[in-house]
Coordinates of C-alpha atoms and ligand atoms in Angstrom, one line a residue:
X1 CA -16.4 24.2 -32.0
X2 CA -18.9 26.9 -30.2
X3 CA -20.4 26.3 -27.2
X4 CA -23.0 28.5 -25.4
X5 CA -22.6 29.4 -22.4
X6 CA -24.5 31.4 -20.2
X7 CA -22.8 34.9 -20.9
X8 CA -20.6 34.0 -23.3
X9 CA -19.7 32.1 -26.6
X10 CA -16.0 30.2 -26.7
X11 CA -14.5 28.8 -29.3
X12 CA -12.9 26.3 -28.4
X13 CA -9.1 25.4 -29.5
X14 CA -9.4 21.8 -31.2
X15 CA -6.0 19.9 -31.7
X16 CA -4.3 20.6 -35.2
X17 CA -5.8 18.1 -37.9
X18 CA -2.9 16.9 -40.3
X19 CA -0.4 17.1 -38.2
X20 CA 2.2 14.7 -36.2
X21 CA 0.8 11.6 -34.8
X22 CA 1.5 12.3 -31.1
X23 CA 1.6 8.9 -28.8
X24 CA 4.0 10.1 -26.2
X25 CA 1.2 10.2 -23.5
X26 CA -2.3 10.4 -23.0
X27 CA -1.7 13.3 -20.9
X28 CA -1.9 15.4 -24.2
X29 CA -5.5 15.1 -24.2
X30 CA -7.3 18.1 -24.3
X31 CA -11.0 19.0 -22.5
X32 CA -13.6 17.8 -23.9
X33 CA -16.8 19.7 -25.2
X34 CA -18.5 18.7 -22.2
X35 CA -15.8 19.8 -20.3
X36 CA -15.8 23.3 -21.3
X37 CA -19.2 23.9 -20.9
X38 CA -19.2 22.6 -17.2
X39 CA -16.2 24.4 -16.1
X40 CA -17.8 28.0 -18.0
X41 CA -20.6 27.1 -15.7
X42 CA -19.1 26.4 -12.8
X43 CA -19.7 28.3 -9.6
X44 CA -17.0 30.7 -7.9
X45 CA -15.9 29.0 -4.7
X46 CA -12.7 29.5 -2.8
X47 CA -11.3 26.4 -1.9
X48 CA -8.6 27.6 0.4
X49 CA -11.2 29.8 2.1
X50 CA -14.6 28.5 3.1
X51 CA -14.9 25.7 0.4
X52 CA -15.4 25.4 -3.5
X53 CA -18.8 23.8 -4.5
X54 CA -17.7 22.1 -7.5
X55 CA -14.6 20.4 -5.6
X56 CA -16.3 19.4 -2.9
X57 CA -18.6 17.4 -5.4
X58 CA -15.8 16.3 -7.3
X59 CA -14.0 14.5 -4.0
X60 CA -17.1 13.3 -3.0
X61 CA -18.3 11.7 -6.2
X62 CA -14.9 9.9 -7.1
X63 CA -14.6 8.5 -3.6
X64 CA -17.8 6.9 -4.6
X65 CA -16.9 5.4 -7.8
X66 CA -13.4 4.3 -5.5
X67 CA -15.1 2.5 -2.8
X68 CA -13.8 5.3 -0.5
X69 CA -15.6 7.2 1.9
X70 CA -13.7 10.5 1.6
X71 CA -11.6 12.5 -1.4
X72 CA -9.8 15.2 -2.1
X73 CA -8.7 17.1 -5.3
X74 CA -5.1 17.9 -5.5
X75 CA -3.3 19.6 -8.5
X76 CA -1.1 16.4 -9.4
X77 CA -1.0 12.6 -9.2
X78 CA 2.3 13.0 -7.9
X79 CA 0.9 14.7 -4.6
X80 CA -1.7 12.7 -4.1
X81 CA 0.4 10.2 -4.1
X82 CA 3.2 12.4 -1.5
X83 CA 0.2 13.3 1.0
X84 CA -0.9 9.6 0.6
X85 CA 2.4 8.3 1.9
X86 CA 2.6 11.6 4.4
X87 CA -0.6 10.7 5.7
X88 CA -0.1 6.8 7.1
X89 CA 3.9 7.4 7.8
X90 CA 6.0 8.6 10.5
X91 CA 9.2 9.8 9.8
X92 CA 12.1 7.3 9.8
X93 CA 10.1 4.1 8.9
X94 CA 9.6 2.6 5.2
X95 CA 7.4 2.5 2.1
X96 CA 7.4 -0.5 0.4
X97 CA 7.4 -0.4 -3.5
X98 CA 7.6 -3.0 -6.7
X99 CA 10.8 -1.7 -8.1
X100 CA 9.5 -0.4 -11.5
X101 CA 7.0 1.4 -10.0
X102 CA 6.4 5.7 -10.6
X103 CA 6.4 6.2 -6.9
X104 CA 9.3 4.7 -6.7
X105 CA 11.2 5.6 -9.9
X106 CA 10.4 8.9 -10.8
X107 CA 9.0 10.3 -7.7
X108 CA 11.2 9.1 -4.8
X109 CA 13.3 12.1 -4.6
X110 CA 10.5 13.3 -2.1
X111 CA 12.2 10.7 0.3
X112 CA 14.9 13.6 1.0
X113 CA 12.1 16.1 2.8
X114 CA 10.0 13.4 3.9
X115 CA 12.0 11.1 6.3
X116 CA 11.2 8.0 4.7
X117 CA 13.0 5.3 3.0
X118 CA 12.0 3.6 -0.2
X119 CA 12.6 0.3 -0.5
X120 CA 11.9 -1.9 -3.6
X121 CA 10.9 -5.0 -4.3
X122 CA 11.3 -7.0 -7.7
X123 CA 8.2 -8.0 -9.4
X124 CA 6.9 -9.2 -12.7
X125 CA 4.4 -7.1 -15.0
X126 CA 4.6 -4.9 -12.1
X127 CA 3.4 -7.4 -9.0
X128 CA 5.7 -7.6 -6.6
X129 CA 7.1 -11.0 -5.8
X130 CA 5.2 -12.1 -2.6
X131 CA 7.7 -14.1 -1.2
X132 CA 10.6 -11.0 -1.0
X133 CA 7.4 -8.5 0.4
X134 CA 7.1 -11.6 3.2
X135 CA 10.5 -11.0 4.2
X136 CA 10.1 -7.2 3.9
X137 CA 7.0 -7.5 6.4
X138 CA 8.7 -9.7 8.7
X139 CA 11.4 -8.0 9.6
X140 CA 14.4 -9.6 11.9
X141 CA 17.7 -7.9 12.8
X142 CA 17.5 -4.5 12.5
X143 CA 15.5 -2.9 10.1
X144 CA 12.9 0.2 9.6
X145 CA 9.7 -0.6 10.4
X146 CA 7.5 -0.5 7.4
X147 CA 4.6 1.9 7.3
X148 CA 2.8 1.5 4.5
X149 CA 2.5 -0.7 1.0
X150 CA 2.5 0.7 -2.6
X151 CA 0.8 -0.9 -5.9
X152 CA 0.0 0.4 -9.1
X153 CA -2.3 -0.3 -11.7
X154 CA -2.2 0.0 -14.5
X155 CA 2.0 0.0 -13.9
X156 CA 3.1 2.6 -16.7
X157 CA 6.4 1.1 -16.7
X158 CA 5.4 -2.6 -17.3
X159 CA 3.7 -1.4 -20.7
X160 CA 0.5 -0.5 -19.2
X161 CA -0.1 -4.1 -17.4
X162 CA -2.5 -4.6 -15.0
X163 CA -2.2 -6.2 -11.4
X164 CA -4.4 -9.4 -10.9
X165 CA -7.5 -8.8 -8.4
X166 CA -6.0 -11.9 -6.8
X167 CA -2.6 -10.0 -6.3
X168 CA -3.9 -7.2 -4.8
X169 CA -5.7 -8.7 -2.1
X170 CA -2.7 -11.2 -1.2
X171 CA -0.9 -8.0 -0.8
X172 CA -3.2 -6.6 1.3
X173 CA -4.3 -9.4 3.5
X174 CA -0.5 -9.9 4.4
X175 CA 0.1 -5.8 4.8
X176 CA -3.1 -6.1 7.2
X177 CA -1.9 -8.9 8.8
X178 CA 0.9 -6.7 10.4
X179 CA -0.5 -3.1 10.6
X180 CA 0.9 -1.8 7.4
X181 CA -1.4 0.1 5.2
X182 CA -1.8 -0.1 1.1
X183 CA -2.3 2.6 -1.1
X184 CA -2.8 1.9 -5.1
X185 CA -0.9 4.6 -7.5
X186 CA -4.2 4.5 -9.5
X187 CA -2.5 7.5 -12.1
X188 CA -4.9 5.0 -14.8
X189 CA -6.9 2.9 -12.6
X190 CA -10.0 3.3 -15.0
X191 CA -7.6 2.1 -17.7
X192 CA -7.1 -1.2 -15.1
X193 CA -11.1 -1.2 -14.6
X194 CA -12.3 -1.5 -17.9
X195 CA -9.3 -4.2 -18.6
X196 CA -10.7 -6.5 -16.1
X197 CA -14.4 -5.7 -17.0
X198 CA -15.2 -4.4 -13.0
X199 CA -16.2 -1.3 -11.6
X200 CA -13.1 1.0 -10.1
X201 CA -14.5 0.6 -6.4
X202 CA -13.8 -3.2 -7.6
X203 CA -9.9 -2.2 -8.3
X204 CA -9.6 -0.2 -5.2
X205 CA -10.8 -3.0 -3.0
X206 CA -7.6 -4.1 -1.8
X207 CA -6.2 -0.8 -0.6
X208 CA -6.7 1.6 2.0
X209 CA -6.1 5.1 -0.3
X210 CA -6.1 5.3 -3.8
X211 CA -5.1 8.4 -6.2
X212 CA -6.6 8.7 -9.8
X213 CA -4.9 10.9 -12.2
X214 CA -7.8 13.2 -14.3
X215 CA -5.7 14.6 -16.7
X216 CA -4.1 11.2 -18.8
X217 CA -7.3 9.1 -20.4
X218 CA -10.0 11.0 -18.6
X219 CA -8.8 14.0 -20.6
X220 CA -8.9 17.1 -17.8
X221 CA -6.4 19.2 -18.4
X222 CA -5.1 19.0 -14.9
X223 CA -5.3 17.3 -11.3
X224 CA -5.9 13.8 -9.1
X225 CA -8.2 12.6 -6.9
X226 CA -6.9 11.0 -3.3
X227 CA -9.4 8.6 -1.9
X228 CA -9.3 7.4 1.3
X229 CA -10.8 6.9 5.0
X230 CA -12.4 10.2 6.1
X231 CA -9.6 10.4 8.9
X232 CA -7.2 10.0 6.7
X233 CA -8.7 12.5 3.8
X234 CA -8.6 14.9 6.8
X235 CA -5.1 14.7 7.6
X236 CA -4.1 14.8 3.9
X237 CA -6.4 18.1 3.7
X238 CA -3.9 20.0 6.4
X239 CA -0.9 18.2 4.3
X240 CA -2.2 19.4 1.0
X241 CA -2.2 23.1 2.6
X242 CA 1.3 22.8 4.1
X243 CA 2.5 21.5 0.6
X244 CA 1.1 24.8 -1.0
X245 CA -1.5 22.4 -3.3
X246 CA -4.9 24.2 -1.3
X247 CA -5.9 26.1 -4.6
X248 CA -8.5 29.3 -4.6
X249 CA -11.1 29.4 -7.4
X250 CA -10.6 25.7 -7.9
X251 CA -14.3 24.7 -9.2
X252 CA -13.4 26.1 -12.6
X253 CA -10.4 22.5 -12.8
X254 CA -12.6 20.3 -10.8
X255 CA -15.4 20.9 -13.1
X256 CA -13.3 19.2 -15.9
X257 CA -12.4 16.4 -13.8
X258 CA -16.2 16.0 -12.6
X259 CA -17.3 15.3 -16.1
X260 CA -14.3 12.9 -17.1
X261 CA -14.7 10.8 -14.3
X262 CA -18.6 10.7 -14.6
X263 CA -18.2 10.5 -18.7
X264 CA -14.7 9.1 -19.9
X265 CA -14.2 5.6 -18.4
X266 CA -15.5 3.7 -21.0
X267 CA -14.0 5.1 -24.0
X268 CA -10.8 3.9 -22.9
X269 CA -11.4 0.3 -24.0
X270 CA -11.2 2.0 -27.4
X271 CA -7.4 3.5 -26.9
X272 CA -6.6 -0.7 -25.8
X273 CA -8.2 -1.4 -29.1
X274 CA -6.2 0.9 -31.0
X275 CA -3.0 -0.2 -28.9
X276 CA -3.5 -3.8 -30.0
X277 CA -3.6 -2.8 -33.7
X278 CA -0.6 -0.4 -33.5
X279 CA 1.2 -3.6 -31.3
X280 CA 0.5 -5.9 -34.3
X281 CA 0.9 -3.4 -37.0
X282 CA 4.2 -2.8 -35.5
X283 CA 5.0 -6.3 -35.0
X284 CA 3.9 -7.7 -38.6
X285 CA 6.4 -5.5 -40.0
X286 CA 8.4 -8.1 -40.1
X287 CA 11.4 -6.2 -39.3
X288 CA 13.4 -6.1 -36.0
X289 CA 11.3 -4.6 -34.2
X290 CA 9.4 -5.9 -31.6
X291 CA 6.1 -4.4 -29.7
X292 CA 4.4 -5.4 -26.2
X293 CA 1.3 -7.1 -26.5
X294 CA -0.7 -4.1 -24.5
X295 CA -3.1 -5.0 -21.9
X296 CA -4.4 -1.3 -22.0
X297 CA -3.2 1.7 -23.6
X298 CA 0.7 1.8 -23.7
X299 CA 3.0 -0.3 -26.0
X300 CA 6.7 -0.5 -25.8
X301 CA 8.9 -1.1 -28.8
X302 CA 12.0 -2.7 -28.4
X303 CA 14.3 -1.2 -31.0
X304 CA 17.7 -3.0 -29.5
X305 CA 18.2 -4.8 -33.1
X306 CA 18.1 -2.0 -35.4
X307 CA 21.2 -0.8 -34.7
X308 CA 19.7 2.3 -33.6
X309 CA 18.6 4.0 -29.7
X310 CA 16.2 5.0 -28.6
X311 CA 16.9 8.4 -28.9
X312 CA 17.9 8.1 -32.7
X313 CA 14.3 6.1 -33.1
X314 CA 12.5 9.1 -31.7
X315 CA 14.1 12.3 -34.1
X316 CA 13.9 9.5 -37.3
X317 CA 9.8 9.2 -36.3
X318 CA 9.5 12.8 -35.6
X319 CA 10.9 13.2 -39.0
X320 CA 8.5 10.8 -40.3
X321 CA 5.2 12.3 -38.8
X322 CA 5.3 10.4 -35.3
X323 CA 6.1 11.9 -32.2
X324 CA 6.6 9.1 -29.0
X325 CA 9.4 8.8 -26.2
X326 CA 12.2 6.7 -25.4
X327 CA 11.9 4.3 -22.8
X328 CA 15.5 3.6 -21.4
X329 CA 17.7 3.3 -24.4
X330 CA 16.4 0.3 -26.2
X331 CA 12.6 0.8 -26.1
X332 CA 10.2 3.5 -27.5
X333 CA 6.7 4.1 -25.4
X334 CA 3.9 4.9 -27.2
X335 CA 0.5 5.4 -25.5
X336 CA -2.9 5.8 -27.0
X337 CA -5.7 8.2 -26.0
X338 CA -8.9 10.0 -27.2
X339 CA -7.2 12.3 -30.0
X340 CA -5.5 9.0 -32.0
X341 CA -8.6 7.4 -33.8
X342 CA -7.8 4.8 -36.5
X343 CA -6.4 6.8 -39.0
X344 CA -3.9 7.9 -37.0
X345 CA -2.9 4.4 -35.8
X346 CA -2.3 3.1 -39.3
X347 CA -0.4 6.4 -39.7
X348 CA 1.9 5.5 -37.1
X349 CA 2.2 2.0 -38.2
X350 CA 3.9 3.6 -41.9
X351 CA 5.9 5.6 -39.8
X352 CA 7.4 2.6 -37.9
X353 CA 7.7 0.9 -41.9
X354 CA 9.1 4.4 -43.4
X355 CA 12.1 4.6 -40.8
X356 CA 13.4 0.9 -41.0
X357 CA 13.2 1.1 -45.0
X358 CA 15.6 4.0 -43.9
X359 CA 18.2 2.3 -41.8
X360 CA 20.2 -0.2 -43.0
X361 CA 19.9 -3.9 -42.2
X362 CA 22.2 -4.5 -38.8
X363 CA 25.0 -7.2 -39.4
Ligands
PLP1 C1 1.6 10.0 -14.5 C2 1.7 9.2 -13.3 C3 1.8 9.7 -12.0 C4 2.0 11.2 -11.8 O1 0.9 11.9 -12.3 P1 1.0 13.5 -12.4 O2 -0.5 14.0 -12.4 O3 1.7 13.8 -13.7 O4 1.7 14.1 -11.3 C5 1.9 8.9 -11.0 N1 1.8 7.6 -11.1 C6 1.7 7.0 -12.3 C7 1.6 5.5 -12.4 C8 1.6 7.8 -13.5 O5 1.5 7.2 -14.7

């Protein structure tokens, strides 16, 4: 599709119609339109020198629509979510996490440069049980003192669920209570927002920092926002510079993420439609398979009764038009987003049907 710009006319690259089916993340998104034009337009700022124009507006607005009175863009969810922990910790003391969660499961491994322990707590659809976080927060004998609370929401490993309003403030009343500080992994927090029918600033109530990922549903092809106190933000500004994630002519990015998170919120209850119908597609197969009832936009198939992995499920779908991941070795995840419209959802449903008419019946 053509878009005119000021100097110049782009075509821009539209994913390939007719081919796979691709559910293995919304991250595969690609910029919108909209996007394009605002980032062609965007001003030339250095954001590692005296500022960029279109960043600053960027941190500003999304702290807004966070409750938050300060931001800051940062190239990844992952390090907003490092300088968010760097920020309210001193070396040597603890972040508490529910034990499926991404900070703690795929992004721990910061623990060995940062000083801190990780300690997890079990939980259910991704809230932590609140009677093991009591006895976390009130520590006897000797243990590390705990710095600072994790939640997330939506939880991408509990099939996309999202935390209770309820749940979030118990967990923050009782990390208040003592000093402790809570900051929401918000990767999909407008996935978690539209859920609940309240604004984001509504989600992030119960927390003191919150990142939002731009590149998954919103669609920008890269970045996060951190929201915080403006104390805080400031800290994780020298942070972000010592971690090598201050970037120069920055606008071009943060003009993406500007438009998805003024523009793509609430499109997304359409990808939790779509993940109900692939869910019940999938699960009136009749077959032995078996799919999560989504909240939002990620379903998990358990394919433990086939007789077949994970890993065998994902190269027999490829094969049959369908590209998703394994989850562990007895579950598939498949995540809807703004390139899978209906069409493709029923696709994916026969691709499900075409493998198990392929595999034989497990005795
Ligand atoms: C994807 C994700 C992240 C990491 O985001 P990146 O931008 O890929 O670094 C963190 N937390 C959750 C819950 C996620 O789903």
């Amino acid at each position: 599709m053509p878009v005119q710009g000021a100097t110049a006319t782009l075509a821009i690259p539209t994913p390939d119609e007719g081919s796979k089916v691709d559910l293995r993340s919304d991250t595969v998104t690609h910029p919108t339109p909209a996007m394009y034009e605002r980032m062609m337009r965007a001003p030339i700022g250095d954001d590692g020198l005296d500022g960029d124009p279109t960043a600053r507006e960027l941190e500003a607005e999304t702290a807004q629509v966070l409750g938050k009175d300060a931001g800051l863009f940062v190239p990844s969810c992952t390090m907003a979510n490092l300088i968010a922990i760097l920020a309210q910790s001193q070396r040597g003391e603890q972040v508490v996490l529910e034990a499926n969660a991404h900070i703690y499961n795929s992004e721990r491994g910061s623990g060995t440069f940062t000083g801190l322990f990780y300690l997890p707590v079990p939980g259910t659809a991704g809230a932590m049980d609140l009677d093991v976080l009591e006895d976390v927060l009130n520590p006897t004998g000797h243990r590390l003192k705990t710095a600072l609370v994790g939640l997330e929401t939506s939880h991408n490993n509990a099939g996309g669920a999202v935390l209770p309003l309820e749940h979030m403030e118990k967990v923050h009343q009782m990390a208040h209570r003592r000093g402790v500080r809570v900051h929401i992994d918000g990767a999909r927090l407008f996935n978690a927002a539209v859920y609940l029918g309240v604004t984001p600033a509504e989600v992030a109530r119960s927390s003191d920092t919150v990142s939002l990922c731009l590149s998954k549903g919103l669609s920008a092809p890269v970045g996060a926002v951190l929201a915080g106190p403006k104390a805080t933000i400031e800290k994780g500004r020298t942070l972000r510079r010592m971690l090598g994630g201050a970037q120069r002519q920055v606008g071009i990015m943060a003009a993406a993420g500007l438009e998805g998170v003024r523009t793509m919120g609430p499109r997304l209850a359409e990808d939790h439609r779509r993940a109900r119908r692939l869910s019940d597609g999938v699960n009136a197969l009749g077959t032995p398979l078996s799919a999560s009832v989504p909240q939002t936009n990620i379903v998990q198939v358990d394919v433990s009764r086939t007789g077949r992995d994970s890993g065998a499920w994902v190269d027999l779908l490829d094969d049959a038009g369908l590209l998703a991941r394994p989850w562990g070795r007895q579950r598939l995840r498949c995540v809807t987003h703004r390139q899978i419209d209906d069409a493709a959802i029923e696709r994916a449903i026969v691709a499900f049907k075409t493998v198990i008419a392929q595999i034989p019946a497990p005795v």
